[in-house]
CSV table of C-alpha atoms and ligand atoms in Angstrom, one decimal:
chain,number,residue,atom,x,y,z
A,1,MET,CA,8.4,-11.2,19.3
A,2,THR,CA,6.4,-8.8,22.1
A,3,GLN,CA,7.3,-5.2,22.5
A,4,THR,CA,6.6,-3.5,25.2
A,5,ILE,CA,6.4,0.7,23.7
A,6,SER,CA,7.0,2.7,27.5
A,7,PRO,CA,4.9,6.6,26.8
A,8,ARG,CA,7.7,9.2,25.1
A,9,SER,CA,8.6,12.6,26.6
A,10,CYS,CA,11.1,14.0,24.4
A,11,PRO,CA,9.7,15.7,20.9
A,12,LEU,CA,10.5,14.5,16.9
A,13,THR,CA,13.3,16.4,15.2
A,14,GLY,CA,15.3,16.6,12.6
A,15,THR,CA,14.9,15.2,9.5
A,16,TYR,CA,13.7,11.3,7.9
A,17,ARG,CA,13.8,10.5,4.7
A,18,PRO,CA,11.5,7.5,4.0
A,19,GLU,CA,12.4,4.5,1.8
A,20,GLY,CA,11.0,4.4,-1.8
A,21,ASP,CA,6.9,3.5,-2.3
A,22,LYS,CA,6.0,0.2,-1.4
A,23,SER,CA,3.0,0.5,-4.8
A,24,LEU,CA,6.0,1.9,-6.6
A,25,SER,CA,8.4,-0.6,-5.7
A,26,HIS,CA,6.2,-3.4,-5.8
A,27,ARG,CA,5.5,-1.7,-9.7
A,28,ALA,CA,8.8,-1.0,-10.4
A,29,LEU,CA,9.8,-4.3,-9.7
A,30,LEU,CA,7.8,-5.9,-11.6
A,31,PHE,CA,7.0,-3.4,-14.8
A,32,ALA,CA,11.2,-3.5,-15.4
A,33,SER,CA,10.6,-7.7,-15.5
A,34,LEU,CA,8.0,-6.9,-18.5
A,35,ALA,CA,10.2,-4.3,-20.6
A,36,GLU,CA,12.6,-5.2,-22.9
A,37,GLY,CA,16.3,-4.7,-21.5
A,38,GLU,CA,18.3,-3.4,-18.5
A,39,SER,CA,16.2,-1.4,-15.8
A,40,THR,CA,17.8,0.7,-12.7
A,41,ILE,CA,15.6,1.1,-9.9
A,42,ARG,CA,16.9,3.2,-6.6
A,43,ARG,CA,15.3,3.8,-3.4
A,44,PHE,CA,13.8,0.5,-3.8
A,45,LEU,CA,11.7,-0.7,-1.1
A,46,ILE,CA,13.3,-4.0,0.7
A,47,GLY,CA,10.4,-5.4,2.9
A,48,GLY,CA,8.9,-8.4,3.9
A,49,VAL,CA,5.9,-7.9,1.0
A,50,THR,CA,8.9,-6.7,-2.0
A,51,ARG,CA,10.7,-9.8,-1.3
A,52,ALA,CA,7.7,-11.4,-1.6
A,53,MET,CA,8.3,-10.2,-5.6
A,54,LEU,CA,11.1,-10.6,-6.0
A,55,ARG,CA,11.0,-14.6,-5.0
A,56,CYS,CA,8.0,-14.8,-7.4
A,57,LEU,CA,10.1,-13.5,-10.4
A,58,ARG,CA,13.1,-15.8,-9.8
A,59,ALA,CA,10.9,-18.2,-10.2
A,60,LEU,CA,9.4,-16.8,-13.3
A,61,GLY,CA,12.8,-17.2,-14.6
A,62,VAL,CA,13.4,-13.4,-14.3
A,63,GLU,CA,17.1,-12.0,-12.8
A,64,TRP,CA,17.2,-9.1,-11.1
A,65,THR,CA,20.5,-8.0,-8.1
A,66,LEU,CA,19.2,-6.3,-5.9
A,67,ASP,CA,22.1,-4.2,-3.6
A,68,GLU,CA,20.7,-4.5,0.3
A,69,GLU,CA,23.3,-1.2,0.9
A,70,SER,CA,22.1,1.1,-0.9
A,71,HIS,CA,18.7,-0.5,-2.3
A,72,VAL,CA,19.7,-0.3,-5.7
A,73,LEU,CA,18.0,-2.8,-8.3
A,74,LYS,CA,18.4,-4.0,-11.4
A,75,VAL,CA,15.8,-6.2,-13.5
A,76,LYS,CA,16.7,-7.3,-17.0
A,77,GLY,CA,13.7,-7.6,-18.6
A,78,VAL,CA,12.1,-11.1,-20.3
A,79,GLY,CA,9.3,-8.4,-22.2
A,80,LEU,CA,5.1,-9.3,-22.1
A,81,LYS,CA,5.3,-13.0,-23.0
A,82,GLY,CA,9.0,-14.0,-21.6
A,83,PHE,CA,8.1,-15.6,-17.9
A,84,LYS,CA,9.1,-19.4,-18.2
A,85,THR,CA,7.2,-21.9,-15.8
A,86,PRO,CA,8.0,-21.8,-12.7
A,87,ASP,CA,9.1,-25.7,-10.5
A,88,ALA,CA,6.6,-25.3,-8.2
A,89,PRO,CA,3.0,-22.6,-6.7
A,90,LEU,CA,4.8,-18.9,-6.4
A,91,ASP,CA,4.4,-17.9,-2.4
A,92,CYS,CA,3.3,-14.5,-2.8
A,93,GLY,CA,3.9,-14.3,1.6
A,94,ASN,CA,1.4,-11.9,2.6
A,95,SER,CA,1.4,-9.5,-0.1
A,96,ALA,CA,-1.7,-9.3,-2.0
A,97,THR,CA,-0.1,-7.0,-4.0
A,98,THR,CA,2.4,-8.8,-5.3
A,99,PHE,CA,-0.7,-11.0,-5.9
A,100,ARG,CA,-3.0,-9.4,-7.6
A,101,LEU,CA,-0.8,-7.6,-9.8
A,102,LEU,CA,1.4,-10.4,-11.3
A,103,ALA,CA,-2.2,-12.3,-11.2
A,104,GLY,CA,-2.5,-10.2,-14.3
A,105,ALA,CA,1.4,-10.6,-15.8
A,106,VAL,CA,0.8,-14.2,-15.3
A,107,ALA,CA,-2.5,-14.6,-17.1
A,108,ALA,CA,-1.0,-12.8,-20.4
A,109,ALA,CA,2.1,-14.4,-20.4
A,110,GLY,CA,0.9,-18.0,-22.4
A,111,ILE,CA,2.4,-20.3,-19.3
A,112,GLU,CA,1.3,-22.2,-16.5
A,113,CYS,CA,1.5,-20.9,-13.1
A,114,THR,CA,-0.3,-21.6,-9.9
A,115,LEU,CA,-0.2,-18.5,-7.2
A,116,ASP,CA,-0.2,-18.7,-4.0
A,117,GLY,CA,0.9,-17.2,-0.4
A,118,SER,CA,0.5,-17.1,3.6
A,119,GLU,CA,-2.7,-18.0,5.4
A,120,GLY,CA,-3.6,-14.3,5.4
A,121,LEU,CA,-3.8,-13.8,1.8
A,122,ARG,CA,-5.3,-17.5,1.4
A,123,LYS,CA,-8.2,-15.3,3.8
A,124,ARG,CA,-7.9,-11.9,1.1
A,125,PRO,CA,-11.1,-11.9,-1.9
A,126,MET,CA,-10.1,-12.9,-5.2
A,127,ALA,CA,-13.1,-13.2,-6.7
A,128,ARG,CA,-12.7,-9.5,-8.0
A,129,ILE,CA,-10.0,-10.2,-9.7
A,130,ILE,CA,-10.8,-13.7,-10.8
A,131,GLU,CA,-14.3,-12.2,-12.5
A,132,PRO,CA,-13.1,-9.7,-14.9
A,133,LEU,CA,-9.6,-11.5,-15.4
A,134,ARG,CA,-11.9,-14.7,-16.8
A,135,ILE,CA,-14.0,-11.8,-18.9
A,136,LEU,CA,-10.5,-10.9,-20.7
A,137,GLY,CA,-10.0,-14.2,-21.8
A,138,ALA,CA,-7.6,-15.5,-18.7
A,139,GLU,CA,-8.2,-19.1,-17.9
A,140,VAL,CA,-7.6,-19.4,-14.3
A,141,GLU,CA,-9.1,-21.8,-11.8
A,142,SER,CA,-9.7,-21.8,-7.9
A,143,ALA,CA,-11.5,-23.6,-5.3
A,144,ASP,CA,-13.3,-20.7,-3.0
A,145,ASN,CA,-12.3,-17.6,-5.0
A,146,ARG,CA,-9.3,-17.1,-2.9
A,147,ALA,CA,-5.6,-18.3,-3.1
A,148,PRO,CA,-4.3,-20.0,-5.2
A,149,LEU,CA,-5.3,-19.5,-8.7
A,150,THR,CA,-4.1,-21.5,-11.1
A,151,PHE,CA,-3.4,-20.0,-14.3
A,152,LYS,CA,-3.2,-21.7,-17.9
A,153,PRO,CA,-2.3,-20.7,-21.0
A,154,ALA,CA,-4.8,-18.8,-22.6
A,155,LYS,CA,-5.1,-15.4,-25.3
A,156,MET,CA,-6.1,-12.3,-23.7
A,157,GLY,CA,-9.1,-10.0,-25.6
A,158,SER,CA,-10.1,-7.6,-24.7
A,159,ILE,CA,-12.9,-5.7,-21.5
A,160,ASN,CA,-15.0,-3.0,-20.4
A,161,TYR,CA,-15.9,-3.4,-17.0
A,162,VAL,CA,-16.9,-0.9,-14.1
A,163,LEU,CA,-14.9,-1.6,-10.8
A,164,PRO,CA,-17.8,-2.9,-7.6
A,165,VAL,CA,-15.1,-1.0,-5.4
A,166,ALA,CA,-12.4,1.0,-6.5
A,167,SER,CA,-9.0,-0.7,-6.2
A,168,ALA,CA,-5.6,-0.3,-7.9
A,169,GLN,CA,-4.4,-3.2,-6.9
A,170,VAL,CA,-8.2,-4.5,-9.3
A,171,LYS,CA,-6.9,-2.2,-11.6
A,172,SER,CA,-3.3,-2.8,-12.8
A,173,CYS,CA,-4.0,-6.4,-12.8
A,174,LEU,CA,-6.6,-6.0,-15.7
A,175,LEU,CA,-4.7,-2.9,-17.1
A,176,LEU,CA,-1.6,-5.1,-17.4
A,177,ALA,CA,-3.5,-8.4,-18.9
A,178,ALA,CA,-4.9,-5.5,-21.3
A,179,LEU,CA,-1.5,-4.8,-22.6
A,180,SER,CA,-1.4,-8.0,-24.0
A,181,GLY,CA,-5.2,-8.4,-25.2
A,182,ASN,CA,-6.2,-7.9,-28.7
A,183,ALA,CA,-8.5,-4.7,-28.7
A,184,PRO,CA,-8.8,-1.5,-26.4
A,185,SER,CA,-9.8,-2.6,-22.8
A,186,ALA,CA,-11.6,0.1,-20.5
A,187,ILE,CA,-11.3,-0.3,-16.8
A,188,LEU,CA,-13.5,2.4,-14.3
A,189,GLU,CA,-13.9,2.7,-10.7
A,190,PRO,CA,-15.9,4.1,-8.7
A,191,GLY,CA,-13.5,6.7,-6.7
A,192,PRO,CA,-9.4,7.7,-7.5
A,193,SER,CA,-7.5,4.5,-6.6
A,194,ARG,CA,-4.2,5.3,-6.8
A,195,ASP,CA,-3.0,6.0,-10.3
A,196,HIS,CA,1.3,5.0,-10.1
A,197,THR,CA,-0.1,2.6,-13.0
A,198,GLU,CA,-0.4,3.9,-15.7
A,199,ARG,CA,2.1,7.1,-14.6
A,200,MET,CA,4.7,4.0,-15.2
A,201,LEU,CA,3.5,2.1,-18.0
A,202,ALA,CA,2.7,5.2,-19.6
A,203,ALA,CA,6.3,6.5,-19.3
A,204,MET,CA,7.5,2.7,-20.7
A,205,SER,CA,5.7,3.8,-24.1
A,206,ALA,CA,2.1,1.9,-23.4
A,207,ARG,CA,-0.5,3.0,-24.2
A,208,VAL,CA,-2.6,4.2,-20.9
A,209,ARG,CA,-4.2,6.9,-19.8
A,210,ASN,CA,-7.0,7.8,-17.0
A,211,PHE,CA,-10.2,9.2,-18.4
A,212,SER,CA,-10.6,13.2,-17.7
A,213,GLU,CA,-13.9,12.5,-16.1
A,214,GLY,CA,-14.8,10.2,-13.5
A,215,TYR,CA,-12.2,7.4,-12.7
A,216,GLY,CA,-10.7,5.2,-14.3
A,217,ALA,CA,-8.1,3.7,-17.4
A,218,VAL,CA,-8.0,2.8,-20.6
A,219,VAL,CA,-5.4,0.4,-22.0
A,220,LEU,CA,-4.7,0.3,-26.1
A,221,PRO,CA,-2.9,-3.6,-26.7
A,222,GLN,CA,0.7,-3.3,-26.3
A,223,SER,CA,2.2,-3.2,-30.0
A,224,GLU,CA,6.3,-2.5,-28.5
A,225,PRO,CA,8.1,-3.6,-26.3
A,226,LEU,CA,7.8,-1.9,-23.2
A,227,LYS,CA,11.2,0.2,-22.8
A,228,PRO,CA,12.9,-0.3,-19.2
A,229,LEU,CA,13.4,2.2,-16.1
A,230,ASP,CA,15.5,4.1,-15.0
A,231,THR,CA,14.6,5.8,-12.3
A,232,GLU,CA,14.7,7.3,-8.2
A,233,LEU,CA,11.7,5.8,-6.3
A,234,ALA,CA,9.5,8.7,-4.2
A,235,GLY,CA,9.2,7.4,-0.7
A,236,ASP,CA,6.2,5.8,0.6
A,237,ILE,CA,3.6,8.8,2.6
A,238,SER,CA,2.0,5.2,4.1
A,239,SER,CA,4.7,4.5,6.2
A,240,ALA,CA,5.7,8.6,6.4
A,241,ALA,CA,2.2,8.8,7.9
A,242,PHE,CA,3.2,7.1,10.6
A,243,LEU,CA,5.1,9.9,11.5
A,244,MET,CA,3.5,12.4,10.4
A,245,VAL,CA,0.8,11.4,13.5
A,246,ALA,CA,4.3,10.8,15.8
A,247,ALA,CA,4.9,14.0,15.3
A,248,THR,CA,1.7,15.5,15.1
A,249,LEU,CA,0.6,14.1,18.6
A,250,LEU,CA,4.5,14.3,20.5
A,251,PRO,CA,4.5,18.1,21.7
A,252,GLY,CA,7.5,19.8,21.2
A,253,SER,CA,8.0,18.2,17.7
A,254,ASP,CA,9.2,19.7,14.4
A,255,PHE,CA,9.8,17.1,12.0
A,256,VAL,CA,10.6,16.6,7.9
A,257,LEU,CA,10.6,13.7,6.2
A,258,GLU,CA,12.1,14.4,3.0
A,259,LYS,CA,11.1,13.2,-0.8
A,260,VAL,CA,8.5,12.1,0.2
A,261,GLY,CA,5.5,10.9,-2.9
A,262,ILE,CA,2.4,13.1,-2.8
A,263,ASN,CA,0.4,11.8,-5.5
A,264,PRO,CA,-3.2,13.4,-5.3
A,265,THR,CA,-4.5,10.1,-5.2
A,266,ARG,CA,-2.3,9.4,-2.4
A,267,THR,CA,-2.9,12.5,0.2
A,268,GLY,CA,-5.6,11.8,1.7
A,269,ILE,CA,-4.2,11.6,5.6
A,270,VAL,CA,-2.7,14.9,5.3
A,271,ASP,CA,-5.8,16.3,4.1
A,272,ALA,CA,-7.7,14.7,6.9
A,273,LEU,CA,-5.0,15.0,10.1
A,274,ARG,CA,-4.9,18.8,8.9
A,275,ALA,CA,-8.8,18.6,9.0
A,276,MET,CA,-8.0,17.8,12.5
A,277,GLY,CA,-5.7,20.3,13.3
A,278,ALA,CA,-2.2,18.6,12.4
A,279,GLU,CA,0.1,21.3,11.0
A,280,ILE,CA,1.6,19.9,8.3
A,281,THR,CA,3.5,22.0,4.8
A,282,PHE,CA,4.7,20.8,1.7
A,283,GLU,CA,7.9,22.2,0.9
A,284,ASN,CA,10.0,21.9,-1.9
A,285,GLU,CA,7.7,20.5,-4.2
A,286,THR,CA,9.4,18.5,-7.1
A,287,GLU,CA,8.8,15.0,-9.4
A,288,MET,CA,10.4,12.4,-9.5
A,289,ALA,CA,9.9,10.0,-12.4
A,290,GLY,CA,6.9,10.8,-13.4
A,291,GLU,CA,5.1,11.9,-9.8
A,292,PRO,CA,5.0,14.4,-6.8
A,293,VAL,CA,7.0,14.7,-4.1
A,294,ALA,CA,7.7,17.0,-1.9
A,295,ASP,CA,9.3,17.6,1.7
A,296,ILE,CA,6.6,17.4,4.2
A,297,ARG,CA,6.9,19.7,7.7
A,298,ILE,CA,5.0,18.4,10.2
A,299,ARG,CA,4.4,20.7,13.8
A,300,ALA,CA,3.1,19.0,16.8
A,301,ALA,CA,-0.5,20.5,17.1
A,302,LYS,CA,-2.1,22.6,19.6
A,303,SER,CA,-5.4,20.2,19.5
A,304,LEU,CA,-7.1,18.5,17.7
A,305,SER,CA,-10.5,17.8,17.6
A,306,GLY,CA,-12.6,14.7,15.6
A,307,ILE,CA,-14.7,14.5,12.2
A,308,THR,CA,-16.4,13.1,10.1
A,309,ILE,CA,-15.1,11.2,6.8
A,310,GLN,CA,-16.3,9.3,4.1
A,311,GLY,CA,-16.3,8.5,-0.3
A,312,ASP,CA,-13.4,10.4,-1.8
A,313,LEU,CA,-11.5,10.6,0.6
A,314,VAL,CA,-11.7,7.3,2.1
A,315,VAL,CA,-10.0,5.3,-1.3
A,316,ARG,CA,-7.2,8.3,-0.9
A,317,MET,CA,-6.0,7.3,2.3
A,318,ILE,CA,-7.3,4.0,2.4
A,319,ASP,CA,-3.7,2.3,4.1
A,320,GLU,CA,-3.6,4.8,7.0
A,321,PHE,CA,-6.7,4.2,8.8
A,322,PRO,CA,-4.9,2.5,11.5
A,323,ALA,CA,-2.8,5.6,12.6
A,324,PHE,CA,-5.0,7.9,11.6
A,325,MET,CA,-7.6,5.9,14.4
A,326,ILE,CA,-4.8,6.6,16.7
A,327,ALA,CA,-5.0,10.7,16.1
A,328,ALA,CA,-8.6,10.4,16.6
A,329,ALA,CA,-8.5,8.7,19.7
A,330,TYR,CA,-5.8,11.6,21.2
A,331,ALA,CA,-8.4,14.2,19.5
A,332,THR,CA,-11.5,15.7,21.6
A,333,GLY,CA,-14.6,15.2,20.0
A,334,GLU,CA,-16.1,12.7,18.3
A,335,THR,CA,-14.3,10.4,14.3
A,336,ILE,CA,-16.7,9.0,12.2
A,337,VAL,CA,-15.4,7.4,9.2
A,338,ARG,CA,-18.1,5.6,6.9
A,339,ASP,CA,-18.1,4.2,3.1
A,340,ALA,CA,-14.4,2.4,4.0
A,341,ALA,CA,-15.8,-1.5,4.3
A,342,GLU,CA,-12.9,-2.3,2.1
A,343,LEU,CA,-10.9,-2.2,5.9
A,344,ARG,CA,-12.4,-5.3,6.5
A,345,THR,CA,-10.4,-6.7,3.3
A,346,LYS,CA,-7.1,-5.5,4.0
A,347,GLU,CA,-4.2,-7.7,5.5
A,348,SER,CA,-6.8,-7.8,8.5
A,349,ASP,CA,-10.5,-6.9,9.0
A,350,ARG,CA,-8.7,-3.6,10.1
A,351,ILE,CA,-12.1,-2.4,11.7
A,352,ALA,CA,-12.3,-5.6,14.1
A,353,ILE,CA,-9.1,-5.7,15.1
A,354,MET,CA,-8.3,-1.9,15.1
A,355,ALA,CA,-12.1,-1.6,17.7
A,356,ALA,CA,-11.1,-4.5,19.7
A,357,ASN,CA,-7.3,-3.2,20.5
A,358,LEU,CA,-8.3,0.3,20.7
A,359,GLN,CA,-10.7,-1.5,23.6
A,360,ALA,CA,-8.4,-2.8,25.5
A,361,LEU,CA,-6.9,0.6,25.5
A,362,GLY,CA,-9.6,2.2,27.3
A,363,VAL,CA,-10.9,4.1,23.9
A,364,GLU,CA,-14.0,4.1,23.4
A,365,ILE,CA,-15.0,3.0,19.7
A,366,GLU,CA,-18.3,1.6,17.8
A,367,GLU,CA,-17.9,-0.3,14.6
A,368,TYR,CA,-20.3,0.4,11.9
A,369,PRO,CA,-20.2,-2.0,9.0
A,370,ASP,CA,-18.3,0.3,7.2
A,371,GLY,CA,-16.4,2.6,9.2
A,372,PHE,CA,-16.7,3.0,12.5
A,373,ARG,CA,-17.4,5.9,15.5
A,374,ILE,CA,-14.5,6.7,17.5
A,375,GLN,CA,-15.1,9.3,21.4
A,376,GLY,CA,-12.2,10.6,21.3
A,377,THR,CA,-10.8,12.6,25.0
A,378,GLY,CA,-7.2,13.6,24.0
A,379,LYS,CA,-6.7,10.4,26.4
A,380,ILE,CA,-5.0,6.9,26.1
A,381,PRO,CA,-5.5,5.1,29.3
A,382,GLY,CA,-2.6,2.0,27.6
A,383,GLY,CA,-1.2,-0.1,30.0
A,384,VAL,CA,-2.4,-3.5,28.3
A,385,THR,CA,-1.0,-6.5,25.6
A,386,VAL,CA,-2.4,-5.8,22.4
A,387,HIS,CA,-1.5,-7.6,19.3
A,388,ALA,CA,-1.1,-7.0,15.9
A,389,GLN,CA,-2.9,-10.2,14.8
A,390,GLY,CA,-0.3,-10.1,11.2
A,391,ASP,CA,-0.7,-7.0,9.6
A,392,HIS,CA,2.0,-4.2,9.4
A,393,ARG,CA,0.3,-1.4,9.8
A,394,ILE,CA,-1.4,-2.7,13.4
A,395,ALA,CA,1.7,-3.2,14.7
A,396,MET,CA,2.9,0.1,14.2
A,397,SER,CA,-0.3,2.1,14.9
A,398,MET,CA,-0.1,0.3,18.3
A,399,ALA,CA,4.0,1.6,18.7
A,400,LEU,CA,1.5,5.1,18.0
A,401,ALA,CA,-0.8,4.2,20.8
A,402,ALA,CA,1.6,3.7,23.4
A,403,LEU,CA,3.3,7.1,22.3
A,404,ARG,CA,1.5,9.3,24.2
A,405,ALA,CA,-0.4,6.4,26.6
A,406,GLU,CA,-0.2,6.8,30.3
A,407,ALA,CA,0.5,3.1,30.7
A,408,PRO,CA,3.5,1.1,28.4
A,409,VAL,CA,1.8,-1.0,26.3
A,410,ALA,CA,2.9,-4.5,25.0
A,411,ILE,CA,2.6,-5.2,21.3
A,412,GLU,CA,2.5,-8.8,20.1
A,413,HIS,CA,3.7,-9.8,16.7
A,414,PHE,CA,5.1,-5.9,16.9
A,415,GLU,CA,8.1,-7.5,14.0
A,416,MET,CA,5.2,-7.2,10.8
A,417,LEU,CA,6.1,-4.2,10.4
A,418,ASN,CA,9.3,-5.2,8.8
A,419,GLU,CA,7.0,-5.9,6.2
A,420,SER,CA,6.2,-2.5,4.6
A,421,PHE,CA,9.0,0.0,7.1
A,422,PRO,CA,11.8,-1.8,8.5
A,423,ASP,CA,13.5,1.5,9.7
A,424,PHE,CA,10.6,2.7,12.0
A,425,PRO,CA,11.4,1.4,15.4
A,426,ARG,CA,14.6,3.0,15.1
A,427,VAL,CA,13.3,6.2,13.4
A,428,LEU,CA,11.1,6.4,16.7
A,429,ASP,CA,13.8,5.0,19.0
A,430,LEU,CA,11.6,2.1,19.6
B,1,S3P,C1,-2.2,-1.3,-3.0
B,1,S3P,C2,-3.8,-1.1,-3.7
B,1,S3P,C3,-4.5,-0.3,-2.2
B,1,S3P,C4,-3.3,-0.4,-1.0
B,1,S3P,C5,-2.8,-1.6,-1.4
B,1,S3P,C6,-1.2,-1.4,-1.9
B,1,S3P,C7,-1.7,-0.9,-4.8
B,1,S3P,O1,-5.2,-1.9,-2.4
B,1,S3P,O2,-4.3,-1.0,0.0
B,1,S3P,O3,-2.0,-1.5,0.4
B,1,S3P,O4,0.0,-1.0,-4.6
B,1,S3P,O5,-2.1,-0.8,-5.9
B,1,S3P,P1,-6.4,-2.4,-3.3
B,1,S3P,O6,-6.4,-1.6,-4.1
B,1,S3P,O7,-6.7,-3.5,-2.3
B,1,S3P,O8,-7.3,-1.0,-2.5
């Protein structure tokens, strides 16, 4: 579907409560399946990526019910070894989180199972889970270190492993497999990837904790069943980020995003936008199910200037670069991002695709192997057609580009946003 978006003349005001966080929704559903007993999960994100996880778990014999109106999900846990052998390969759709987290659980479950996904997912790198899973004892085959992967029954040992790149998906995959190990395992990381797995598993009685120095986690074999969850999920800061940028850019805006997760491993976008001049404050800070949450208030920025981003901040805002790049284009001056080669391995090569789209829109951008430079002028000419390239966050970032462009922008494949943020067009009246 092609959507044409005209510049928006009115500010963003009022309040909006985003759906449950994508990472938390995936984890709550999968971990509840591995627990023993019935879990209740409120504000579960209903989107393409979580439907993929739901579908796969049903094929593995997990019973769940989802109320599509209230977003309440009930899951009957089958235990760490309770998956049944599925009749066919599991289709993880576009969801690398489904694929990589499920891989850890399936590797340890003692069943034969093939994990597969969309054409886009088949291009994503999987050596990063295959190699350490084999060290842990998994029997896993793949033709070219990419999906599909076939697992055979195997016993898990233990692992002491340094991840070459910070990745919560890989860390979580290994922690899940190591729960069924025969000795403690340690996963070290070069940066602060999101720690939702450690927090949620610990709340379910797993003996897992983060290192007090450096990054990563240690986990002990799980000797008792994981306890079921009864939880309400924090709102998704990665979806909220698009609205933070929108409110920052639209003159006169004063907008509150309610009950959004502000786990410090996820708030890099707030730090980055504030450093550019955005007016973002946290109000009513509290905790929901072991995760910090707040109402996030955004007022239109008086001015925005370019900044430089590198190191740990990149990891803490890894999914937010498409939205951030629009803010950088509307800022004045140079924005430089380094240490962000991971952006090339996401739902699309986000450096190349964003560079092509921004150039088409009339923005000056230069690619680096591990980042980019945007020369912000405060303006986006627009008046062209751009493509989401199968990537939900590219689709939404192009809508942000259109909000203050000098001419309408047509976005092909706009429906991709349904993967993670189906409410997006309604909130922005698109
Ligand atoms: C996620 C981790 C990140 C992120 C993805 C969700 C997770 O991926 O980009 O959207 O839920 O663990 P990586 O682990 O590849 O960095």
